[in-house]
Amino acid sequence: MAIAMLLLVLLVGLLLLPFGLPGLWVMAGAILIYSFVAPAQIGVVIVVTAAVLAALGELIEFVLAGRYARKYGGSRRASWGAVIGGLVGALVGVPLPIVGSVVGALAGSFLGAMAAEFTLGSGAARATRVATGALIGRIVAMAAKIGIGIVVIVVVVFAILR
C-alpha cells in the first residue's frame, strides 16, 4: 500500500510540473517521507539524488529563458527581463484556474524580454525575435523539468524493485 501511495504522489508531482508548480519538490518530499516508512528500500542516496535533481530542475528553469533570449540576439538586460518576467507572470497567473501559472510564466518571459529589449532602443522586430527566444527557452525548461521528473520516478522504481 505504501508503494502505491508513493507512486501516486510521484505521478501527481509529475503532473504538477507543466503548470509551473513545484512538482519536483513534491516528489522529493514524498521520497523523503517514504524513506522513513521503508528505509530498506529507499536509502539516503536516493533521497539526496531526488533533492539534487529537483534543485537542478529549478536551476534549469531559472537559466533557460534568459539563455534563449541571448541566443536569439538579446542583450543581458533582455535575458534578465525574461527571467524576472517569467517569475512575475507565474505569480500573477495563479488566480486563473488550472493553467494560469503556465500562461503567466510563458507570457511573462515573452513580455519581460521584449520590454527589456525595448528599453535599449531596439526596434519591434528585434525585440519580438528576442522575446520569442525567451518563450522557447521557457518551454524547453518545462520539458526539461518533466524529463527530470521522469528520471526521478525511474530511479525510485528501480530502487524499490532491487
PDB file of C-alpha atoms in Angstrom:
ATOM      1  CA  MET A   1       0.000   0.000   0.000  1.00  0.00           C
ATOM      2  CA  ALA A   2       2.839   2.410   0.861  1.00  0.00           C
ATOM      3  CA  ILE A   3       4.497   1.788  -2.514  1.00  0.00           C
ATOM      4  CA  ALA A   4       1.236   2.532  -4.323  1.00  0.00           C
ATOM      5  CA  MET A   5       0.840   5.793  -2.379  1.00  0.00           C
ATOM      6  CA  LEU A   6       4.421   6.799  -3.178  1.00  0.00           C
ATOM      7  CA  LEU A   7       3.950   6.104  -6.883  1.00  0.00           C
ATOM      8  CA  LEU A   8       0.678   8.030  -6.874  1.00  0.00           C
ATOM      9  CA  VAL A   9       2.307  11.070  -5.266  1.00  0.00           C
ATOM     10  CA  LEU A  10       5.219  10.846  -7.720  1.00  0.00           C
ATOM     11  CA  LEU A  11       2.786  10.859 -10.632  1.00  0.00           C
ATOM     12  CA  VAL A  12       0.872  13.797  -9.143  1.00  0.00           C
ATOM     13  CA  GLY A  13       4.176  15.637  -8.781  1.00  0.00           C
ATOM     14  CA  LEU A  14       4.941  14.929 -12.430  1.00  0.00           C
ATOM     15  CA  LEU A  15       1.524  16.260 -13.440  1.00  0.00           C
ATOM     16  CA  LEU A  16       2.142  19.473 -11.469  1.00  0.00           C
ATOM     17  CA  LEU A  17       5.246  20.349 -13.488  1.00  0.00           C
ATOM     18  CA  PRO A  18       3.597  21.615 -16.693  1.00  0.00           C
ATOM     19  CA  PHE A  19       1.530  24.001 -14.574  1.00  0.00           C
ATOM     20  CA  GLY A  20       4.617  25.668 -13.128  1.00  0.00           C
ATOM     21  CA  LEU A  21       4.015  24.171  -9.699  1.00  0.00           C
ATOM     22  CA  PRO A  22       6.810  22.653  -7.581  1.00  0.00           C
ATOM     23  CA  GLY A  23       6.213  19.066  -8.653  1.00  0.00           C
ATOM     24  CA  LEU A  24       9.869  18.059  -8.326  1.00  0.00           C
ATOM     25  CA  TRP A  25       9.876  19.196  -4.711  1.00  0.00           C
ATOM     26  CA  VAL A  26       6.629  17.307  -4.051  1.00  0.00           C
ATOM     27  CA  MET A  27       8.325  14.230  -5.471  1.00  0.00           C
ATOM     28  CA  ALA A  28      11.484  14.762  -3.394  1.00  0.00           C
ATOM     29  CA  GLY A  29       9.393  15.252  -0.244  1.00  0.00           C
ATOM     30  CA  ALA A  30       7.402  12.091  -0.909  1.00  0.00           C
ATOM     31  CA  ILE A  31      10.617  10.138  -1.389  1.00  0.00           C
ATOM     32  CA  LEU A  32      11.997  11.527   1.872  1.00  0.00           C
ATOM     33  CA  ILE A  33       8.855  10.551   3.775  1.00  0.00           C
ATOM     34  CA  TYR A  34       8.816   7.093   2.166  1.00  0.00           C
ATOM     35  CA  SER A  35      12.467   6.607   3.146  1.00  0.00           C
ATOM     36  CA  PHE A  36      11.353   6.761   6.780  1.00  0.00           C
ATOM     37  CA  VAL A  37       8.492   4.331   6.121  1.00  0.00           C
ATOM     38  CA  ALA A  38      10.646   1.799   4.266  1.00  0.00           C
ATOM     39  CA  PRO A  39      14.323   2.570   4.904  1.00  0.00           C
ATOM     40  CA  ALA A  40      15.420  -0.764   3.424  1.00  0.00           C
ATOM     41  CA  GLN A  41      14.005   0.178   0.019  1.00  0.00           C
ATOM     42  CA  ILE A  42      14.926   3.852  -0.256  1.00  0.00           C
ATOM     43  CA  GLY A  43      18.199   4.967   1.241  1.00  0.00           C
ATOM     44  CA  VAL A  44      19.931   8.269   1.734  1.00  0.00           C
ATOM     45  CA  VAL A  45      21.492   8.119  -1.737  1.00  0.00           C
ATOM     46  CA  ILE A  46      18.081   8.052  -3.427  1.00  0.00           C
ATOM     47  CA  VAL A  47      16.749  10.871  -1.228  1.00  0.00           C
ATOM     48  CA  VAL A  48      19.785  13.041  -1.932  1.00  0.00           C
ATOM     49  CA  THR A  49      19.614  12.197  -5.648  1.00  0.00           C
ATOM     50  CA  ALA A  50      15.966  13.289  -5.780  1.00  0.00           C
ATOM     51  CA  ALA A  51      16.770  16.551  -3.977  1.00  0.00           C
ATOM     52  CA  VAL A  52      19.732  17.277  -6.266  1.00  0.00           C
ATOM     53  CA  LEU A  53      17.618  16.571  -9.352  1.00  0.00           C
ATOM     54  CA  ALA A  54      14.869  18.861  -8.044  1.00  0.00           C
ATOM     55  CA  ALA A  55      17.401  21.640  -7.479  1.00  0.00           C
ATOM     56  CA  LEU A  56      18.856  21.034 -10.936  1.00  0.00           C
ATOM     57  CA  GLY A  57      15.390  21.340 -12.451  1.00  0.00           C
ATOM     58  CA  GLU A  58      14.857  24.680 -10.730  1.00  0.00           C
ATOM     59  CA  LEU A  59      18.243  25.927 -11.900  1.00  0.00           C
ATOM     60  CA  ILE A  60      17.496  24.872 -15.476  1.00  0.00           C
ATOM     61  CA  GLU A  61      14.146  26.636 -15.370  1.00  0.00           C
ATOM     62  CA  PHE A  62      15.729  29.788 -13.988  1.00  0.00           C
ATOM     63  CA  VAL A  63      18.505  29.909 -16.595  1.00  0.00           C
ATOM     64  CA  LEU A  64      16.991  28.719 -19.881  1.00  0.00           C
ATOM     65  CA  ALA A  65      14.588  31.563 -20.684  1.00  0.00           C
ATOM     66  CA  GLY A  66      17.399  34.041 -20.307  1.00  0.00           C
ATOM     67  CA  ARG A  67      19.844  31.928 -22.281  1.00  0.00           C
ATOM     68  CA  TYR A  68      17.447  31.544 -25.173  1.00  0.00           C
ATOM     69  CA  ALA A  69      16.762  35.287 -25.174  1.00  0.00           C
ATOM     70  CA  ARG A  70      20.517  35.817 -25.556  1.00  0.00           C
ATOM     71  CA  LYS A  71      20.731  33.079 -28.196  1.00  0.00           C
ATOM     72  CA  TYR A  72      18.137  34.945 -30.261  1.00  0.00           C
ATOM     73  CA  GLY A  73      20.205  38.121 -30.185  1.00  0.00           C
ATOM     74  CA  GLY A  74      19.031  39.678 -26.963  1.00  0.00           C
ATOM     75  CA  SER A  75      21.004  41.711 -24.504  1.00  0.00           C
ATOM     76  CA  ARG A  76      21.886  40.767 -20.955  1.00  0.00           C
ATOM     77  CA  ARG A  77      19.041  43.050 -19.890  1.00  0.00           C
ATOM     78  CA  ALA A  78      16.603  41.076 -22.071  1.00  0.00           C
ATOM     79  CA  SER A  79      17.903  37.875 -20.502  1.00  0.00           C
ATOM     80  CA  TRP A  80      17.112  39.174 -17.021  1.00  0.00           C
ATOM     81  CA  GLY A  81      13.819  40.577 -18.279  1.00  0.00           C
ATOM     82  CA  ALA A  82      12.840  37.083 -19.430  1.00  0.00           C
ATOM     83  CA  VAL A  83      13.744  35.511 -16.091  1.00  0.00           C
ATOM     84  CA  ILE A  84      12.041  38.151 -13.956  1.00  0.00           C
ATOM     85  CA  GLY A  85       9.044  38.367 -16.296  1.00  0.00           C
ATOM     86  CA  GLY A  86       8.581  34.603 -16.120  1.00  0.00           C
ATOM     87  CA  LEU A  87       8.604  34.608 -12.329  1.00  0.00           C
ATOM     88  CA  VAL A  88       6.224  37.557 -12.090  1.00  0.00           C
ATOM     89  CA  GLY A  89       3.972  36.086 -14.773  1.00  0.00           C
ATOM     90  CA  ALA A  90       3.751  32.764 -12.952  1.00  0.00           C
ATOM     91  CA  LEU A  91       2.703  34.546  -9.762  1.00  0.00           C
ATOM     92  CA  VAL A  92       0.219  36.850 -11.492  1.00  0.00           C
ATOM     93  CA  GLY A  93      -1.292  33.968 -13.452  1.00  0.00           C
ATOM     94  CA  VAL A  94      -2.007  31.860 -10.363  1.00  0.00           C
ATOM     95  CA  PRO A  95      -5.594  33.143  -9.867  1.00  0.00           C
ATOM     96  CA  LEU A  96      -6.608  31.691 -13.231  1.00  0.00           C
ATOM     97  CA  PRO A  97      -7.834  28.134 -12.772  1.00  0.00           C
ATOM     98  CA  ILE A  98      -5.588  25.233 -13.796  1.00  0.00           C
ATOM     99  CA  VAL A  99      -3.367  26.819 -16.478  1.00  0.00           C
ATOM    100  CA  GLY A 100      -2.921  30.330 -15.097  1.00  0.00           C
ATOM    101  CA  SER A 101       0.634  29.934 -13.848  1.00  0.00           C
ATOM    102  CA  VAL A 102       1.757  28.305 -17.106  1.00  0.00           C
ATOM    103  CA  VAL A 103       0.237  31.009 -19.280  1.00  0.00           C
ATOM    104  CA  GLY A 104       1.547  33.668 -16.916  1.00  0.00           C
ATOM    105  CA  ALA A 105       5.096  32.289 -16.941  1.00  0.00           C
ATOM    106  CA  LEU A 106       5.154  31.984 -20.719  1.00  0.00           C
ATOM    107  CA  ALA A 107       3.653  35.420 -21.291  1.00  0.00           C
ATOM    108  CA  GLY A 108       5.830  36.942 -18.585  1.00  0.00           C
ATOM    109  CA  SER A 109       9.023  35.599 -20.145  1.00  0.00           C
ATOM    110  CA  PHE A 110       7.973  36.907 -23.532  1.00  0.00           C
ATOM    111  CA  LEU A 111       6.873  40.332 -22.287  1.00  0.00           C
ATOM    112  CA  GLY A 112       9.784  40.721 -19.875  1.00  0.00           C
ATOM    113  CA  ALA A 113      12.363  40.075 -22.586  1.00  0.00           C
ATOM    114  CA  MET A 114      10.516  42.298 -25.029  1.00  0.00           C
ATOM    115  CA  ALA A 115      10.183  45.190 -22.572  1.00  0.00           C
ATOM    116  CA  ALA A 116      13.830  44.941 -21.559  1.00  0.00           C
ATOM    117  CA  GLU A 117      14.947  44.921 -25.172  1.00  0.00           C
ATOM    118  CA  PHE A 118      12.765  47.951 -25.922  1.00  0.00           C
ATOM    119  CA  THR A 119      14.446  49.878 -23.096  1.00  0.00           C
ATOM    120  CA  LEU A 120      17.701  49.557 -25.010  1.00  0.00           C
ATOM    121  CA  GLY A 121      16.158  51.203 -28.056  1.00  0.00           C
ATOM    122  CA  SER A 122      15.728  48.042 -30.125  1.00  0.00           C
ATOM    123  CA  GLY A 123      13.088  48.001 -32.812  1.00  0.00           C
ATOM    124  CA  ALA A 124       9.923  45.934 -32.704  1.00  0.00           C
ATOM    125  CA  ALA A 125      11.295  43.188 -34.975  1.00  0.00           C
ATOM    126  CA  ARG A 126      14.404  42.615 -32.864  1.00  0.00           C
ATOM    127  CA  ALA A 127      12.518  42.813 -29.568  1.00  0.00           C
ATOM    128  CA  THR A 128       9.947  40.318 -30.849  1.00  0.00           C
ATOM    129  CA  ARG A 129      12.677  37.914 -32.016  1.00  0.00           C
ATOM    130  CA  VAL A 130      14.389  38.111 -28.610  1.00  0.00           C
ATOM    131  CA  ALA A 131      11.072  37.645 -26.801  1.00  0.00           C
ATOM    132  CA  THR A 132      10.311  34.623 -28.975  1.00  0.00           C
ATOM    133  CA  GLY A 133      13.646  33.148 -27.920  1.00  0.00           C
ATOM    134  CA  ALA A 134      12.737  33.705 -24.275  1.00  0.00           C
ATOM    135  CA  LEU A 135       9.395  31.978 -24.817  1.00  0.00           C
ATOM    136  CA  ILE A 136      11.077  29.000 -26.469  1.00  0.00           C
ATOM    137  CA  GLY A 137      13.535  28.843 -23.577  1.00  0.00           C
ATOM    138  CA  ARG A 138      10.695  28.718 -21.053  1.00  0.00           C
ATOM    139  CA  ILE A 139       9.024  25.883 -22.984  1.00  0.00           C
ATOM    140  CA  VAL A 140      12.310  23.953 -23.187  1.00  0.00           C
ATOM    141  CA  ALA A 141      12.761  24.463 -19.435  1.00  0.00           C
ATOM    142  CA  MET A 142       9.306  22.992 -18.760  1.00  0.00           C
ATOM    143  CA  ALA A 143      10.147  19.991 -20.922  1.00  0.00           C
ATOM    144  CA  ALA A 144      13.472  19.554 -19.123  1.00  0.00           C
ATOM    145  CA  LYS A 145      11.763  19.580 -15.729  1.00  0.00           C
ATOM    146  CA  ILE A 146       9.284  16.953 -16.917  1.00  0.00           C
ATOM    147  CA  GLY A 147      12.223  14.857 -18.133  1.00  0.00           C
ATOM    148  CA  ILE A 148      13.908  15.198 -14.749  1.00  0.00           C
ATOM    149  CA  GLY A 149      10.654  14.173 -13.063  1.00  0.00           C
ATOM    150  CA  ILE A 150      10.540  11.032 -15.192  1.00  0.00           C
ATOM    151  CA  VAL A 151      14.147  10.259 -14.239  1.00  0.00           C
ATOM    152  CA  VAL A 152      13.252  10.633 -10.546  1.00  0.00           C
ATOM    153  CA  ILE A 153      10.365   8.179 -10.948  1.00  0.00           C
ATOM    154  CA  VAL A 154      12.561   5.662 -12.783  1.00  0.00           C
ATOM    155  CA  VAL A 155      15.277   5.906 -10.113  1.00  0.00           C
ATOM    156  CA  VAL A 156      12.739   5.314  -7.336  1.00  0.00           C
ATOM    157  CA  VAL A 157      11.069   2.394  -9.132  1.00  0.00           C
ATOM    158  CA  PHE A 158      14.461   0.720  -9.662  1.00  0.00           C
ATOM    159  CA  ALA A 159      15.374   1.317  -6.020  1.00  0.00           C
ATOM    160  CA  ILE A 160      12.134  -0.273  -4.873  1.00  0.00           C
ATOM    161  CA  LEU A 161      12.433  -3.251  -7.233  1.00  0.00           C
ATOM    162  CA  ARG A 162      16.032  -4.143  -6.401  1.00  0.00           C
TER     163      ARG A 162
END
